[in-house]
Amino acid sequence: MNTQNSSATDPATGLVIDPIADPVTDGSHATSWTDETVATSYSTISGSTDWALGYPFVFRALGLAALGEGTLLDYGSGPGSVADLVARRYGVRVLAADISEAMLETSRARANPAIEHHLITGDRLAVLPDACADRAMCNFVLVCVPSQERLAQIFAEVHRLLRPGGSFTILNPDHARVGVEFDCFRLGEPGVEYAPGDPFPVRLKQQDGSWFPITDFFWPGEIYEELLRKAGFSSVDRRAPVLADAHGVADPALLASRPWKAEQSVPPFLLFTATK
């Protein structure tokens, strides 16, 4: 990890690049999400595009407003901000699961009694019984998975945990948008071609305007669709919203607060909803 105290400015955007925010990486050069430093940095990202064109569409796809006292599995719940909002807004029970104890501790600090916390080990949640969730979501997690074999394991585990007829929604950046500058992130390096499974540099904008660089893995959306069907899911629906689609779905105050540019015409995310 770079521990210098100096900073630089990205000439393309004018934003500050904070060297202290360089991510801790594992042996594959991917960002180590189990590291406490990474967990702390991730909790400070802006997330403007996520909340305009991501999470609200996940909630709508899963029909959370009509779920009542049902149970939602949040696979890869991170610091718990989304799980907390879902539990409070929709009154559902949330099974918040993550590979990082540091992330789970941040989530536990929210003290929401409607959230149960579980550590993911080997991509599994062995302590949870079959068919224990009515719905499942997986937000910005699969891009961190280094192989198709592990993606298949995750889909098989979510399939096990869902009740018959339950739905599973995945939210991920659209890796076809290499080099596009969205309001709070940029994917890849402009002009570089990536193959499935390649390390994939991503910059996330933090609340202070600096960039938090991470390394994901490059996965085209077609791979998710194929692996979902192989795991036993059916009726895989694919959506890619742009800003015009967000009216009536996302927070109007957020939509009015930002100088949206790329989001006007370029979809930043892919959403897949599959049924067991």
Coordinates of C-alpha atoms in Angstrom, one line a residue:
M1 CA 0.0 0.0 0.0
N2 CA 1.2 3.5 -0.9
T3 CA 1.7 5.5 2.3
Q4 CA 3.0 8.7 1.0
N5 CA 1.2 11.9 2.1
S6 CA 1.3 13.7 -1.2
S7 CA -1.6 13.9 -3.6
A8 CA -2.0 14.5 -7.4
T9 CA -4.6 15.8 -9.7
D10 CA -6.1 13.7 -12.5
P11 CA -5.5 15.8 -15.6
A12 CA -8.5 14.4 -17.3
T13 CA -11.0 15.3 -14.6
G14 CA -9.4 17.8 -12.3
L15 CA -10.2 15.5 -9.3
V16 CA -7.7 14.8 -6.6
I17 CA -6.1 11.4 -6.6
D18 CA -5.3 10.5 -3.0
P19 CA -2.4 8.0 -2.8
I20 CA -3.4 7.0 0.7
A21 CA -6.6 5.6 -0.8
D22 CA -4.6 3.1 -3.0
P23 CA -6.3 -0.3 -2.2
V24 CA -4.7 -3.2 -0.4
T25 CA -4.6 -6.1 -2.8
D26 CA -4.4 -9.8 -2.6
G27 CA -2.1 -12.1 -4.4
S28 CA -4.1 -11.8 -7.7
H29 CA -3.8 -8.0 -7.6
A30 CA -7.5 -7.7 -7.0
T31 CA -8.7 -5.4 -4.2
S32 CA -8.7 -7.2 -0.8
W33 CA -12.2 -6.6 0.5
T34 CA -11.5 -8.3 3.8
D35 CA -9.0 -5.6 4.7
E36 CA -10.2 -3.1 7.2
T37 CA -8.5 -0.2 5.4
V38 CA -10.4 -1.0 2.2
A39 CA -13.7 -1.4 4.1
T40 CA -13.2 2.1 5.7
S41 CA -12.4 3.7 2.3
Y42 CA -15.3 2.1 0.6
S43 CA -17.8 3.4 3.2
T44 CA -16.9 7.0 2.1
I45 CA -17.7 6.7 -1.6
S46 CA -20.1 9.1 -3.2
G47 CA -22.5 6.6 -4.8
S48 CA -24.5 9.2 -6.7
T49 CA -24.9 7.2 -9.9
D50 CA -25.6 4.0 -7.8
W51 CA -28.6 5.7 -6.1
A52 CA -29.9 7.2 -9.3
L53 CA -29.7 4.3 -11.7
G54 CA -28.8 1.3 -9.5
Y55 CA -30.3 0.5 -6.1
P56 CA -33.9 1.9 -6.7
F57 CA -34.2 -0.3 -9.8
V58 CA -33.1 -3.3 -7.7
F59 CA -35.8 -2.6 -5.1
R60 CA -38.4 -2.2 -7.8
A61 CA -37.3 -5.4 -9.7
L62 CA -37.6 -7.4 -6.4
G63 CA -41.0 -5.9 -5.6
L64 CA -39.8 -5.0 -2.1
A65 CA -42.7 -2.6 -1.5
A66 CA -45.1 -5.6 -1.6
L67 CA -42.9 -8.1 0.2
G68 CA -44.2 -7.1 3.7
E69 CA -42.6 -9.1 6.4
G70 CA -40.7 -11.3 4.0
T71 CA -37.0 -12.1 4.1
L72 CA -34.3 -10.6 1.7
L73 CA -30.8 -12.0 1.3
D74 CA -28.2 -9.3 0.6
Y75 CA -25.3 -11.3 -0.7
G76 CA -22.2 -9.1 -0.4
S77 CA -23.8 -6.5 1.9
G78 CA -20.6 -4.5 2.5
P79 CA -20.9 -1.7 5.1
G80 CA -24.7 -2.3 5.4
S81 CA -26.0 1.0 4.2
V82 CA -28.3 -0.6 1.6
A83 CA -29.5 -3.3 3.9
D84 CA -30.3 -0.7 6.6
L85 CA -32.3 1.4 4.2
V86 CA -34.2 -1.6 2.9
A87 CA -35.1 -2.8 6.3
R88 CA -36.3 0.6 7.5
R89 CA -38.1 1.6 4.3
Y90 CA -39.8 -1.7 3.4
G91 CA -40.1 -3.4 6.8
V92 CA -38.4 -6.6 5.6
R93 CA -36.0 -8.9 7.4
V94 CA -32.6 -8.7 5.9
L95 CA -29.9 -11.5 5.9
A96 CA -26.8 -9.4 5.4
A97 CA -23.9 -11.5 4.3
D98 CA -20.3 -10.6 3.4
I99 CA -16.8 -12.1 3.3
S100 CA -15.4 -9.2 5.3
E101 CA -15.7 -9.1 9.1
A102 CA -14.7 -5.4 8.9
M103 CA -17.7 -4.7 6.6
L104 CA -20.0 -6.7 8.9
E105 CA -18.8 -4.7 11.9
T106 CA -19.6 -1.5 10.2
S107 CA -23.0 -2.8 9.4
R108 CA -23.6 -4.0 12.9
A109 CA -22.8 -0.6 14.3
R110 CA -26.0 0.7 12.6
A111 CA -27.9 -1.3 15.3
N112 CA -30.8 -2.2 13.1
P113 CA -32.7 -5.1 14.8
A114 CA -34.2 -6.2 11.4
I115 CA -30.8 -7.2 10.1
E116 CA -29.1 -10.5 10.7
H117 CA -25.3 -10.6 9.9
H118 CA -23.6 -13.7 8.5
L119 CA -20.0 -14.3 7.3
I120 CA -19.6 -15.8 3.8
T121 CA -17.0 -18.6 3.8
G122 CA -15.9 -20.3 0.6
D123 CA -18.8 -18.4 -1.2
R124 CA -21.3 -20.3 1.0
L125 CA -23.6 -19.5 4.0
A126 CA -23.6 -23.0 5.5
V127 CA -25.3 -21.8 8.7
L128 CA -28.5 -20.8 6.7
P129 CA -31.0 -23.5 5.8
D130 CA -32.3 -24.1 2.3
A131 CA -35.2 -21.9 1.0
C132 CA -34.8 -19.3 3.8
A133 CA -35.2 -16.2 1.7
D134 CA -38.1 -14.8 -0.4
R135 CA -35.8 -12.5 -2.4
A136 CA -32.1 -12.0 -2.9
M137 CA -29.9 -9.2 -4.2
C138 CA -26.2 -9.0 -5.1
N139 CA -25.0 -5.4 -5.7
F140 CA -21.5 -4.6 -7.1
V141 CA -20.1 -7.9 -5.8
L142 CA -19.7 -10.2 -8.8
V143 CA -17.1 -7.9 -10.4
C144 CA -14.8 -8.8 -7.5
V145 CA -15.0 -12.6 -8.3
P146 CA -11.9 -13.8 -10.2
S147 CA -13.3 -16.9 -11.9
Q148 CA -16.4 -18.3 -13.6
E149 CA -16.2 -21.3 -11.4
R150 CA -16.7 -19.1 -8.3
L151 CA -19.5 -17.1 -10.0
A152 CA -21.2 -20.4 -10.6
Q153 CA -20.7 -21.4 -6.9
I154 CA -22.3 -18.1 -5.8
F155 CA -25.3 -18.5 -8.0
A156 CA -25.8 -22.1 -6.8
E157 CA -25.7 -20.9 -3.2
V158 CA -28.2 -18.2 -3.8
H159 CA -30.4 -20.6 -5.6
R160 CA -30.3 -23.0 -2.6
L161 CA -31.2 -20.2 -0.2
L162 CA -34.2 -18.9 -2.2
R163 CA -37.7 -20.3 -1.8
P164 CA -39.4 -21.6 -4.9
G165 CA -40.7 -18.7 -7.0
G166 CA -38.2 -16.3 -5.3
S167 CA -36.4 -13.8 -7.4
F168 CA -32.7 -12.8 -7.5
T169 CA -31.5 -9.4 -8.8
I170 CA -27.9 -8.6 -9.6
L171 CA -26.6 -5.1 -10.0
N172 CA -23.2 -4.6 -11.6
P173 CA -21.4 -1.9 -13.6
D174 CA -21.6 -2.5 -17.4
H175 CA -18.1 -3.5 -18.3
A176 CA -18.8 -2.6 -21.9
R177 CA -18.5 1.1 -20.9
V178 CA -14.7 1.2 -20.7
G179 CA -13.3 4.7 -20.2
V180 CA -16.7 6.4 -19.8
E181 CA -16.7 9.0 -17.0
F182 CA -19.9 8.6 -15.0
D183 CA -20.8 11.0 -12.1
C184 CA -19.1 8.8 -9.4
F185 CA -16.9 6.2 -11.2
R186 CA -14.9 5.3 -14.2
L187 CA -14.4 1.8 -15.5
G188 CA -11.1 0.6 -17.1
E189 CA -8.6 2.6 -19.0
P190 CA -9.6 4.3 -22.2
G191 CA -8.5 2.5 -25.4
V192 CA -7.6 -0.8 -23.5
E193 CA -9.3 -4.0 -24.5
Y194 CA -10.1 -6.5 -21.8
A195 CA -10.9 -10.2 -21.9
P196 CA -13.2 -12.1 -19.6
G197 CA -11.5 -12.5 -16.2
D198 CA -8.8 -9.8 -16.7
P199 CA -8.0 -7.5 -13.8
F200 CA -10.1 -4.4 -14.4
P201 CA -9.1 -1.0 -12.9
V202 CA -12.0 1.1 -11.5
R203 CA -12.0 4.5 -9.9
L204 CA -14.7 5.3 -7.3
K205 CA -15.3 9.0 -6.4
Q206 CA -15.3 9.6 -2.6
Q207 CA -17.4 12.2 -0.8
D208 CA -14.5 14.6 -0.7
G209 CA -14.0 14.5 -4.5
S210 CA -10.9 12.3 -4.4
W211 CA -10.7 9.0 -6.2
F212 CA -10.6 5.6 -4.5
P213 CA -8.9 3.2 -7.0
I214 CA -9.8 -0.5 -6.9
T215 CA -9.2 -3.5 -9.1
D216 CA -12.1 -5.7 -10.2
F217 CA -12.4 -8.5 -12.8
F218 CA -13.8 -7.9 -16.3
W219 CA -17.0 -9.9 -16.9
P220 CA -19.3 -9.3 -19.9
G221 CA -23.0 -9.5 -19.0
E222 CA -23.6 -12.5 -21.2
I223 CA -21.5 -14.6 -18.8
Y224 CA -23.9 -13.8 -15.9
E225 CA -26.9 -14.8 -18.0
E226 CA -25.4 -18.1 -19.0
L227 CA -24.3 -19.0 -15.4
L228 CA -27.7 -18.0 -13.9
R229 CA -29.4 -20.4 -16.3
K230 CA -26.9 -23.2 -15.5
A231 CA -27.6 -22.7 -11.8
G232 CA -31.3 -23.4 -12.4
F233 CA -32.7 -19.9 -12.6
S234 CA -35.3 -19.1 -15.2
S235 CA -36.8 -16.0 -16.8
V236 CA -33.6 -14.0 -16.7
D237 CA -34.6 -10.4 -17.3
R238 CA -31.9 -7.9 -18.3
R239 CA -32.2 -4.1 -17.9
A240 CA -29.8 -1.2 -18.5
P241 CA -31.5 2.1 -17.3
V242 CA -30.5 5.6 -18.3
L243 CA -31.4 8.9 -16.6
A244 CA -34.8 9.3 -18.3
D245 CA -35.9 5.9 -16.8
A246 CA -35.1 7.1 -13.2
H247 CA -38.0 9.6 -13.0
G248 CA -40.6 8.1 -10.7
V249 CA -38.1 5.5 -9.5
A250 CA -35.1 7.4 -7.9
D251 CA -35.1 10.3 -5.4
P252 CA -36.2 13.4 -7.3
A253 CA -33.9 15.6 -5.1
L254 CA -30.9 13.5 -6.1
L255 CA -31.8 13.6 -9.8
A256 CA -32.1 17.4 -9.6
S257 CA -28.9 17.8 -7.7
R258 CA -26.2 16.6 -10.1
P259 CA -24.9 17.8 -13.5
W260 CA -25.5 14.4 -15.0
K261 CA -23.6 13.9 -18.3
A262 CA -22.9 10.3 -19.5
E263 CA -25.9 9.0 -17.5
Q264 CA -28.2 10.9 -19.9
S265 CA -27.6 8.5 -22.7
V266 CA -25.1 5.8 -21.6
P267 CA -26.4 3.1 -19.2
P268 CA -23.8 2.6 -16.4
F269 CA -25.2 -0.6 -15.0
L270 CA -26.7 -3.9 -15.9
L271 CA -29.5 -5.4 -13.8
F272 CA -30.4 -9.1 -14.1
T273 CA -33.4 -10.5 -12.4
A274 CA -33.8 -14.3 -12.3
T275 CA -36.5 -16.5 -10.9
K276 CA -36.0 -19.8 -9.1

